[in-house]
CSV table of C-alpha atoms in Angstrom, one decimal:
chain,number,residue,atom,x,y,z
A,21,MET,CA,61.2,180.5,176.6
A,22,THR,CA,61.5,184.3,176.9
A,23,THR,CA,59.0,186.6,175.4
A,24,ARG,CA,61.6,187.7,172.8
A,25,ALA,CA,62.3,184.1,171.8
A,26,ARG,CA,58.6,183.4,171.6
A,27,ARG,CA,58.1,186.4,169.3
A,28,LEU,CA,61.0,185.4,167.1
A,29,ALA,CA,59.6,181.9,166.8
A,30,ALA,CA,56.2,183.2,165.9
A,31,SER,CA,57.7,185.6,163.3
A,32,LEU,CA,59.6,182.8,161.7
A,33,LEU,CA,56.5,180.6,161.6
A,34,ILE,CA,54.5,183.4,160.0
A,35,LEU,CA,57.4,184.0,157.5
A,36,LEU,CA,57.9,180.3,156.5
A,37,LEU,CA,54.4,178.8,156.8
A,38,PRO,CA,52.9,180.4,153.6
A,39,ALA,CA,55.9,179.2,151.6
A,40,ALA,CA,54.5,175.7,151.9
A,41,PHE,CA,51.5,176.4,149.7
A,42,PHE,CA,51.4,179.9,148.4
A,43,PRO,CA,54.3,179.8,145.9
A,44,ALA,CA,53.0,176.6,144.3
A,45,CYS,CA,49.5,178.1,143.8
A,46,TRP,CA,50.9,181.3,142.5
A,47,CYS,CA,53.4,179.8,140.0
A,48,GLY,CA,51.0,177.1,138.9
A,49,ARG,CA,48.0,179.4,138.1
A,50,ASP,CA,48.5,179.1,134.3
A,51,ALA,CA,49.4,175.4,134.3
A,52,GLY,CA,45.9,174.2,133.6
A,53,ARG,CA,45.4,176.5,130.7
A,54,TRP,CA,48.7,175.4,129.1
A,55,PHE,CA,47.8,171.8,129.6
A,56,ARG,CA,44.4,172.2,128.1
A,57,GLY,CA,45.8,174.1,125.1
A,58,ASP,CA,44.2,177.5,125.9
A,59,ARG,CA,44.4,179.5,122.7
A,60,GLU,CA,45.2,182.9,124.3
A,61,MET,CA,47.9,181.4,126.4
A,62,GLN,CA,49.6,179.7,123.4
A,63,MET,CA,49.2,182.7,121.2
A,64,ALA,CA,50.8,185.1,123.6
A,65,LEU,CA,54.0,183.1,123.7
A,66,ALA,CA,53.7,182.2,120.0
A,67,ARG,CA,53.5,185.9,119.1
A,68,HIS,CA,56.6,186.7,121.1
A,69,VAL,CA,58.5,183.9,119.5
A,70,ALA,CA,57.3,185.0,116.1
A,71,ASP,CA,58.4,188.6,116.7
A,72,GLU,CA,61.9,187.4,117.8
A,73,THR,CA,62.4,185.0,114.9
A,74,LEU,CA,61.0,187.4,112.3
A,75,GLY,CA,63.2,190.1,113.8
A,76,GLY,CA,66.2,187.9,113.0
A,77,ILE,CA,68.5,186.1,115.4
A,78,SER,CA,72.0,185.4,114.3
A,79,VAL,CA,74.9,183.5,115.7
A,80,LYS,CA,76.4,186.8,116.9
A,81,ASP,CA,73.4,187.2,119.3
A,82,PHE,CA,74.7,184.4,121.5
A,83,LYS,CA,77.8,184.6,123.6
A,84,THR,CA,78.4,181.2,125.0
A,85,GLY,CA,82.2,181.5,124.5
A,86,SER,CA,82.2,178.8,121.9
A,87,SER,CA,81.5,179.5,118.2
A,88,LEU,CA,80.1,176.0,117.7
A,89,PHE,CA,77.6,176.4,120.6
A,90,ASP,CA,76.6,179.9,119.5
A,91,ALA,CA,75.8,178.5,116.1
A,92,GLU,CA,73.9,175.5,117.6
A,93,TRP,CA,71.9,177.9,119.8
A,94,ALA,CA,70.9,180.1,116.9
A,95,PHE,CA,70.0,177.0,115.0
A,96,GLY,CA,68.1,175.6,118.0
A,97,THR,CA,66.1,178.8,118.4
A,98,TYR,CA,64.7,178.6,114.9
A,99,GLN,CA,64.2,174.9,115.0
A,100,MET,CA,62.3,175.0,118.3
A,101,GLY,CA,60.4,178.1,117.2
A,102,ALA,CA,59.3,176.3,114.0
A,103,LEU,CA,58.2,173.2,116.0
A,104,GLY,CA,56.3,175.4,118.5
A,105,LEU,CA,54.6,177.5,115.9
A,106,ALA,CA,53.6,174.4,113.9
A,107,GLN,CA,52.1,172.8,117.0
A,108,VAL,CA,50.1,175.9,117.8
A,109,ILE,CA,48.7,176.0,114.3
A,110,ARG,CA,47.9,172.3,114.5
A,111,GLU,CA,46.0,172.7,117.8
A,112,HIS,CA,44.4,176.0,116.6
A,113,PRO,CA,44.0,175.9,112.8
A,114,GLU,CA,42.3,179.2,112.8
A,115,MET,CA,45.6,180.8,113.7
A,116,ARG,CA,47.3,179.5,110.6
A,117,ALA,CA,47.2,182.8,108.7
A,118,GLU,CA,48.8,184.7,111.5
A,119,LEU,CA,51.5,182.3,112.4
A,120,LEU,CA,52.4,180.6,109.1
A,121,PRO,CA,54.7,183.4,107.8
A,122,ALA,CA,56.8,183.3,111.0
A,123,LEU,CA,57.0,179.5,110.8
A,124,GLU,CA,58.2,179.7,107.2
A,125,ALA,CA,60.6,182.4,108.1
A,126,CYS,CA,62.1,180.0,110.7
A,127,LEU,CA,62.4,177.3,108.0
A,128,ASP,CA,64.1,179.7,105.6
A,129,ARG,CA,66.6,180.7,108.3
A,130,LEU,CA,67.2,177.0,109.2
A,131,LEU,CA,68.1,176.4,105.6
A,132,SER,CA,70.2,179.5,105.1
A,133,PRO,CA,74.0,179.0,104.7
A,134,GLY,CA,74.8,180.9,107.9
A,135,LEU,CA,72.9,178.5,110.1
A,136,ALA,CA,74.2,175.4,108.3
A,137,GLU,CA,77.7,176.5,108.6
A,138,PHE,CA,78.4,174.9,111.9
A,139,ASP,CA,77.6,171.5,110.5
A,140,ALA,CA,79.3,172.2,107.2
A,141,ARG,CA,82.5,173.2,109.0
A,142,SER,CA,82.6,170.1,111.1
A,143,TRP,CA,82.0,167.8,108.1
A,144,GLY,CA,83.8,169.7,105.4
A,145,GLU,CA,80.7,169.5,103.2
A,146,HIS,CA,77.3,171.3,103.2
A,147,PRO,CA,74.6,169.0,104.6
A,148,LEU,CA,72.0,170.0,102.0
A,149,GLU,CA,74.5,169.9,99.1
A,150,SER,CA,75.7,166.4,99.9
A,151,LEU,CA,72.4,164.5,100.3
A,152,ASP,CA,73.7,161.8,97.9
A,153,GLY,CA,76.7,161.2,100.2
A,154,ASP,CA,77.0,158.9,103.1
A,155,LYS,CA,78.0,161.1,106.0
A,156,GLY,CA,75.7,161.4,109.0
A,157,HIS,CA,74.8,165.0,109.6
A,158,ALA,CA,72.3,163.6,112.1
A,159,ALA,CA,71.6,166.8,114.1
A,160,TYR,CA,71.3,169.3,111.2
A,161,LEU,CA,69.3,167.0,108.9
A,162,GLY,CA,67.2,165.4,111.6
A,163,TYR,CA,66.2,168.6,113.3
A,164,VAL,CA,65.5,170.4,110.0
A,165,ASN,CA,63.6,167.5,108.6
A,166,LEU,CA,61.4,167.3,111.7
A,167,ALA,CA,60.4,171.0,111.3
A,168,LEU,CA,59.8,170.5,107.6
A,169,GLY,CA,57.6,167.5,108.3
A,170,LEU,CA,55.5,169.3,110.8
A,171,HIS,CA,55.2,172.2,108.4
A,172,ARG,CA,54.1,169.9,105.6
A,173,ALA,CA,51.5,168.3,107.9
A,174,ILE,CA,49.7,171.7,108.2
A,175,ALA,CA,50.6,173.0,104.7
A,176,PRO,CA,50.5,170.1,102.3
A,177,GLU,CA,51.1,172.4,99.4
A,178,SER,CA,54.4,173.3,101.1
A,179,ARG,CA,57.2,174.8,99.0
A,180,PHE,CA,59.5,172.8,101.2
A,181,ARG,CA,57.9,169.5,100.2
A,182,ASP,CA,60.6,168.5,97.7
A,183,LEU,CA,63.4,169.2,100.2
A,184,ASN,CA,61.5,167.2,102.8
A,185,ASP,CA,61.4,164.2,100.4
A,186,ARG,CA,65.1,164.5,99.5
A,187,ILE,CA,66.3,164.8,103.1
A,188,SER,CA,64.0,161.9,104.2
A,189,ALA,CA,65.4,159.7,101.4
A,190,ALA,CA,69.0,160.5,102.4
A,191,LEU,CA,68.4,159.8,106.1
A,192,GLU,CA,66.6,156.5,105.4
A,193,HIS,CA,69.4,155.4,103.1
A,194,ARG,CA,72.1,156.3,105.7
A,195,LEU,CA,70.2,154.7,108.6
A,196,LEU,CA,69.9,151.4,106.7
A,197,ALA,CA,73.6,151.5,105.7
A,198,SER,CA,74.7,152.1,109.3
A,199,PRO,CA,75.6,148.8,111.1
A,200,ILE,CA,74.6,150.2,114.5
A,201,ARG,CA,71.5,152.0,113.1
A,202,ILE,CA,72.8,155.3,114.5
A,203,LEU,CA,74.0,158.3,112.4
A,204,GLU,CA,76.9,160.5,113.4
A,205,THR,CA,76.2,164.1,114.4
A,206,TYR,CA,79.7,165.2,113.8
A,207,PRO,CA,82.6,163.0,112.6
A,208,GLY,CA,83.2,160.4,115.3
A,209,GLU,CA,80.3,161.7,117.5
A,210,ARG,CA,77.1,159.8,117.9
A,211,TYR,CA,74.2,161.0,120.0
A,212,PRO,CA,71.0,159.0,120.4
A,213,VAL,CA,69.0,162.2,121.0
A,214,ASP,CA,69.8,163.5,117.6
A,215,ASN,CA,68.9,160.2,116.1
A,216,CYS,CA,65.5,160.5,117.8
A,217,ALA,CA,65.0,163.6,115.7
A,218,VAL,CA,65.9,161.6,112.6
A,219,LEU,CA,63.5,158.8,113.5
A,220,GLY,CA,60.7,161.2,114.4
A,221,SER,CA,61.1,163.1,111.1
A,222,LEU,CA,61.1,159.9,109.1
A,223,ALA,CA,58.0,158.7,110.9
A,224,ILE,CA,56.1,161.9,110.1
A,225,HIS,CA,57.3,161.7,106.5
A,226,ALA,CA,56.2,158.1,106.1
A,227,ARG,CA,52.8,158.9,107.7
A,228,LEU,CA,52.1,161.8,105.4
A,229,GLY,CA,53.0,159.6,102.5
A,230,GLY,CA,50.7,156.8,103.8
A,231,ARG,CA,53.5,154.3,103.8
A,232,ASP,CA,55.7,152.3,106.2
A,233,CYS,CA,59.3,153.3,106.9
A,234,PRO,CA,61.5,150.2,107.2
A,235,ALA,CA,64.5,152.3,108.3
A,236,VAL,CA,62.6,153.5,111.4
A,237,ALA,CA,61.3,150.0,112.2
A,238,ASP,CA,64.8,148.6,111.8
A,239,ALA,CA,66.4,151.3,113.9
A,240,LEU,CA,63.8,150.9,116.7
A,241,ALA,CA,64.5,147.2,116.8
A,242,ALA,CA,68.1,147.9,117.6
A,243,TRP,CA,67.2,150.8,120.0
A,244,ASP,CA,67.6,148.7,123.2
A,245,LEU,CA,71.4,149.1,122.8
A,246,TYR,CA,71.1,152.9,123.5
A,247,VAL,CA,68.8,152.6,126.5
A,248,ASP,CA,70.3,152.1,130.0
A,249,PRO,CA,68.6,148.9,131.3
A,250,ALA,CA,68.6,150.1,134.9
A,251,SER,CA,67.2,153.6,134.5
A,252,GLY,CA,65.5,153.3,131.1
A,253,LEU,CA,67.2,156.6,130.0
A,254,LEU,CA,69.0,157.1,126.8
A,255,TYR,CA,72.8,157.2,126.8
A,256,GLN,CA,73.9,160.7,126.0
A,257,ALA,CA,76.5,159.5,123.5
A,258,VAL,CA,77.6,156.1,122.1
A,259,ASP,CA,80.8,155.0,120.3
A,260,GLY,CA,81.3,153.5,116.8
A,261,SER,CA,80.3,150.1,118.0
A,262,GLY,CA,77.1,151.3,119.8
A,263,LYS,CA,78.6,151.1,123.3
A,264,PRO,CA,77.9,153.9,125.8
A,265,ALA,CA,80.4,156.8,125.6
A,266,ASP,CA,78.5,158.9,128.2
A,267,SER,CA,76.1,158.3,131.1
A,268,PRO,CA,72.4,157.9,130.7
A,269,ARG,CA,71.0,161.4,131.2
A,270,ALA,CA,67.6,163.0,131.4
A,271,SER,CA,68.3,166.1,129.2
A,272,GLY,CA,69.0,163.9,126.1
A,273,THR,CA,66.2,161.5,127.0
A,274,GLY,CA,63.6,164.2,127.5
A,275,LEU,CA,64.4,165.9,124.2
A,276,GLY,CA,64.5,162.5,122.5
A,277,ALA,CA,61.2,161.6,123.9
A,278,PHE,CA,59.7,164.8,122.6
A,279,PHE,CA,61.1,164.2,119.1
A,280,LEU,CA,59.8,160.6,119.1
A,281,SER,CA,56.4,161.6,120.4
A,282,THR,CA,56.2,164.3,117.7
A,283,GLY,CA,56.7,161.5,115.2
A,284,GLY,CA,54.0,159.5,116.9
A,285,LEU,CA,56.5,156.8,118.0
A,286,PRO,CA,55.5,154.9,121.2
A,287,LEU,CA,59.1,154.8,122.4
A,288,GLY,CA,58.6,158.5,123.4
A,289,ARG,CA,56.1,157.6,126.1
A,290,GLU,CA,58.4,154.8,127.4
A,291,LEU,CA,61.2,157.3,127.8
A,292,HIS,CA,58.9,159.7,129.5
A,293,ALA,CA,57.9,157.0,132.0
A,294,ALA,CA,61.6,156.2,132.6
A,295,ILE,CA,62.4,159.9,133.3
A,296,ARG,CA,59.5,160.1,135.7
A,297,ARG,CA,60.6,156.9,137.5
A,298,SER,CA,64.3,157.4,137.6
A,299,CYS,CA,64.8,161.2,137.7
A,300,GLY,CA,61.5,162.7,138.9
A,301,SER,CA,61.9,165.0,141.9
A,302,GLY,CA,60.1,167.8,143.6
A,303,PHE,CA,60.0,170.3,146.5
A,304,LEU,CA,56.9,172.1,147.9
A,305,GLY,CA,54.9,171.3,144.8
A,306,PHE,CA,57.6,172.3,142.3
A,307,GLY,CA,58.5,169.5,139.9
A,308,MET,CA,62.0,168.9,138.8
A,309,VAL,CA,64.0,166.4,136.9
A,310,ARG,CA,67.4,165.2,137.9
A,311,GLU,CA,70.0,165.2,135.1
A,312,TYR,CA,71.4,161.8,136.2
A,313,PRO,CA,69.3,158.9,137.5
A,314,ARG,CA,69.0,158.6,141.3
A,315,GLY,CA,72.1,157.0,142.8
A,316,SER,CA,74.5,158.5,140.3
A,317,ALA,CA,75.8,162.0,139.8
A,318,GLY,CA,77.8,164.1,137.4
A,319,SER,CA,78.4,167.6,136.2
A,320,GLY,CA,76.5,169.8,133.8
A,321,ASP,CA,77.5,170.8,130.3
A,322,ILE,CA,76.1,172.8,127.4
A,323,ASP,CA,73.3,170.3,126.9
A,324,SER,CA,72.1,170.1,130.4
A,325,GLY,CA,72.8,173.6,131.6
A,326,PRO,CA,73.8,174.0,135.2
A,327,VAL,CA,73.0,171.1,137.5
A,328,PRO,CA,72.4,172.6,141.0
A,329,PHE,CA,71.7,169.8,143.6
A,330,GLY,CA,71.6,167.3,140.7
A,331,ILE,CA,68.6,169.1,139.1
A,332,GLY,CA,68.9,169.6,135.3
A,333,PHE,CA,67.5,172.9,133.9
A,334,SER,CA,67.1,171.4,130.4
A,335,ALA,CA,65.8,168.1,131.6
A,336,THR,CA,63.1,169.8,133.6
A,337,GLY,CA,62.0,172.0,130.7
A,338,PHE,CA,62.1,169.1,128.1
A,339,HIS,CA,60.0,166.9,130.4
A,340,LEU,CA,57.1,169.3,130.2
A,341,ALA,CA,56.5,168.0,126.7
A,342,GLY,CA,56.7,164.4,127.8
A,343,CYS,CA,54.0,165.0,130.5
A,344,ARG,CA,51.7,166.8,128.0
A,345,SER,CA,52.2,164.1,125.4
A,346,ALA,CA,51.5,161.3,128.0
A,347,GLY,CA,48.4,163.1,129.4
A,348,ASP,CA,50.2,163.4,132.8
A,349,GLU,CA,48.5,166.6,134.1
A,350,ALA,CA,49.8,166.3,137.7
A,351,GLY,CA,53.4,166.0,136.4
A,352,PHE,CA,52.8,168.8,133.9
A,353,ARG,CA,51.5,171.2,136.6
A,354,ALA,CA,54.4,170.5,139.0
A,355,LEU,CA,57.0,171.1,136.2
A,356,TYR,CA,55.2,174.2,134.9
A,357,ARG,CA,55.4,175.8,138.4
A,358,THR,CA,59.2,175.5,138.2
A,359,ALA,CA,59.3,176.8,134.6
A,360,HIS,CA,57.1,179.8,135.7
A,361,LEU,CA,59.3,180.4,138.8
A,362,VAL,CA,62.6,180.3,137.0
A,363,GLY,CA,61.4,181.5,133.5
A,364,THR,CA,59.8,184.7,134.9
A,365,PRO,CA,57.0,185.5,132.5
A,366,LEU,CA,56.5,189.2,131.5
A,367,ASP,CA,53.1,189.9,129.8
A,368,GLY,CA,52.3,192.9,127.7
A,369,GLY,CA,50.8,193.8,124.3
A,370,GLY,CA,49.2,190.4,123.9
A,371,ARG,CA,52.6,188.7,124.2
A,372,ARG,CA,54.3,186.7,126.9
A,373,ASN,CA,58.1,186.7,127.3
A,374,TYR,CA,59.8,184.3,129.7
A,375,VAL,CA,62.6,186.8,130.3
A,376,CYS,CA,65.0,184.4,131.8
A,377,GLY,CA,64.9,182.2,128.8
A,378,GLY,CA,66.0,184.6,126.1
A,379,PRO,CA,65.1,183.7,122.5
A,380,ILE,CA,66.1,180.1,122.7
A,381,GLY,CA,64.4,179.6,126.1
A,382,ASN,CA,61.1,181.1,124.8
A,383,ALA,CA,61.3,179.0,121.6
A,384,ILE,CA,62.0,175.8,123.6
A,385,LEU,CA,59.2,176.6,126.1
A,386,LEU,CA,56.7,177.1,123.3
A,387,ALA,CA,57.6,173.8,121.7
A,388,MET,CA,57.4,171.9,125.1
A,389,LEU,CA,54.3,173.6,126.4
A,390,THR,CA,52.4,172.9,123.1
A,391,ALA,CA,53.7,169.3,122.5
A,392,PRO,CA,51.0,167.2,121.0
A,393,ARG,CA,48.5,165.7,123.4
A,394,PRO,CA,47.4,162.0,123.2
B,20,MET,CA,62.2,190.4,161.8
B,21,LYS,CA,62.1,194.1,162.7
B,22,ARG,CA,61.5,195.7,159.3
B,23,PRO,CA,59.4,193.3,157.2
B,24,LEU,CA,58.0,196.1,155.0
B,25,ALA,CA,61.4,197.4,154.2
B,26,VAL,CA,62.7,193.9,153.3
B,27,LEU,CA,59.6,193.4,151.1
B,28,LEU,CA,60.1,196.7,149.3
B,29,VAL,CA,63.8,195.9,148.6
B,30,LEU,CA,62.8,192.5,147.2
B,31,VAL,CA,60.1,194.0,145.0
B,32,VAL,CA,62.4,196.7,143.7
B,33,ALA,CA,65.2,194.2,143.0
B,34,HIS,CA,62.8,191.9,141.4
B,35,VAL,CA,61.2,194.5,139.1
B,36,ALA,CA,64.6,195.9,138.1
B,37,GLY,CA,65.9,192.4,137.6
B,38,ILE,CA,63.1,191.4,135.3
B,39,HIS,CA,63.9,194.3,133.0
B,40,ALA,CA,67.6,193.7,133.2
B,41,MET,CA,67.0,190.0,132.3
B,42,ALA,CA,64.8,190.9,129.4
B,43,ARG,CA,67.2,193.5,128.1
B,44,TRP,CA,70.6,191.8,128.5
B,45,ARG,CA,69.5,188.2,128.6
B,46,LEU,CA,71.7,187.5,131.6
B,47,MET,CA,70.3,184.0,132.1
B,48,GLU,CA,72.3,182.7,129.2
B,49,SER,CA,75.4,183.3,131.2
B,50,LEU,CA,74.2,180.5,133.5
B,51,LEU,CA,73.3,178.1,130.7
B,52,ALA,CA,76.6,178.6,129.0
B,53,PRO,CA,79.6,177.5,131.0
B,54,ASN,CA,82.1,179.5,128.9
B,55,ALA,CA,80.1,182.7,128.9
B,56,ARG,CA,81.6,185.9,130.3
B,57,LEU,CA,78.3,187.6,130.9
B,58,PRO,CA,77.6,188.6,134.5
B,59,VAL,CA,76.7,185.4,136.2
B,60,ALA,CA,76.5,187.1,139.6
B,61,ALA,CA,73.7,189.4,138.4
B,62,ALA,CA,71.7,186.5,137.0
B,63,ILE,CA,72.1,184.5,140.3
B,64,GLY,CA,71.3,187.6,142.3
B,65,PHE,CA,68.1,188.2,140.4
B,66,LEU,CA,67.0,184.5,140.8
B,67,LEU,CA,67.7,184.7,144.6
B,68,ALA,CA,65.7,187.9,144.8
B,69,ARG,CA,62.8,186.3,142.9
B,70,PHE,CA,62.9,183.1,144.9
B,71,ALA,CA,63.0,185.1,148.2
B,72,LEU,CA,60.0,187.2,147.0
B,73,VAL,CA,57.9,184.3,145.9
B,74,PHE,CA,58.7,182.1,148.9
B,75,LEU,CA,59.0,184.7,151.7
B,76,GLY,CA,56.8,187.5,150.2
B,77,PRO,CA,53.5,186.3,151.6
B,78,GLY,CA,55.0,185.8,155.1
B,79,LEU,CA,56.6,189.3,154.9
B,80,VAL,CA,53.2,190.8,154.0
B,81,ILE,CA,51.6,189.2,157.0
B,82,LEU,CA,54.5,190.3,159.3
B,83,ALA,CA,54.3,193.8,157.9
B,84,ALA,CA,50.5,193.9,158.5
B,85,ARG,CA,51.1,192.6,162.0
B,86,GLU,CA,53.7,195.2,162.7
B,87,LEU,CA,51.5,198.0,161.4
B,88,PHE,CA,48.6,196.8,163.5
B,89,ARG,CA,50.8,196.6,166.6
B,90,LYS,CA,52.1,200.2,166.1
B,91,ARG,CA,48.6,201.5,165.7
B,92,ALA,CA,47.4,199.6,168.8
B,93,ALA,CA,50.3,201.1,170.7
B,94,ARG,CA,49.5,204.6,169.5
B,95,PHE,CA,45.9,204.1,170.4
B,96,HIS,CA,46.8,203.1,173.9
B,97,GLU,CA,49.2,206.2,174.2
B,98,GLU,CA,46.5,208.6,173.0
B,99,ALA,CA,43.7,207.1,175.0
B,100,PRO,CA,42.8,209.2,178.1
B,101,SER,CA,43.7,207.5,181.3
B,102,SER,CA,40.7,206.9,183.5
């Protein structure tokens, strides 16, 4: 080996060797604080999310190229913002006075005609003005009701209490009337993940009322139909007879597990374990979640985000909540490193902005990083 | 690796500029939305610069320090009076 070749080899070694340990240490330096529920850490992101939601985010702020997806993202920003803010208040009740106005602003926006329009247009009826009807509206009503339930848990005198009761009654009635115990999100479209939000919201409502919820017990008894026996993941979509209409995927399963855990339903932890078993992946200490179970592959879509090398953006982010809810600190640390690397936090003025996430990414991260611990 | 310090500086500048561009124009959404027309290339470019800085930055710092030390040693030998 010539001197030049030896020098080049030494330079490459120096260049690459620190990559084996330094990036994981650097990107994971906040992971422990997030896992333990450090107040300053949570408040920095909560303040940023509160600023963005109080500032007002509309459908026009998103440019996905699809008016339906733009509306869903605006809706998702407020829903995840509401869940995250409610979880921070639940973990740090002394922050209630500061965060409650932003949380209630999120709820007001979720209930506004502009954000319900995407659902109303698909169904031909407004979801809140047709609660006596029998159409599903699983996503809109389930997601809104989950946020209303969490708000009610921290503000029992809530002005949204009556609406929470009425939506819960409508969802219970519709679930019991459904032969396959699954509600439609849009006409002819059934997504187990949206029904997880329905179940989680009903479980919270029943718990706050100190009663059992037969609709939830009934639906969970039929839930095996919607879980892939090989991977343990939820099918992303099912047809009118309950048969799979899409593959089992980690993005839907991760979000569904979060909704179920929020409602205190044990199925959430089972789904978390299935994701870890079937889709868990990692590189140099950075945790990742495959969108499709090992041994199968597919493309990404609006739910999963891009799927480079089989790794799902959304699935990886959603699984943070599963790890925190299950008390899985090692898994949480590994996934947080990836979220930190890709999310790119920018701190200033007592606030933290994950600049790559935008408003919806920050709201989702707040909800996932503050998911209830066991 | 002849100019580790220059590479490091380019990465740092690209990264800092990229962070502010991402915060201002929310370029990442173009990656998450398959139909978006926002500049996907800029978002991917930023991510590549960030990954390069995080993964290769420490090695580049060590190489730059080594280069600096080597140059100083060479200058010292040149300036030292021959006996």
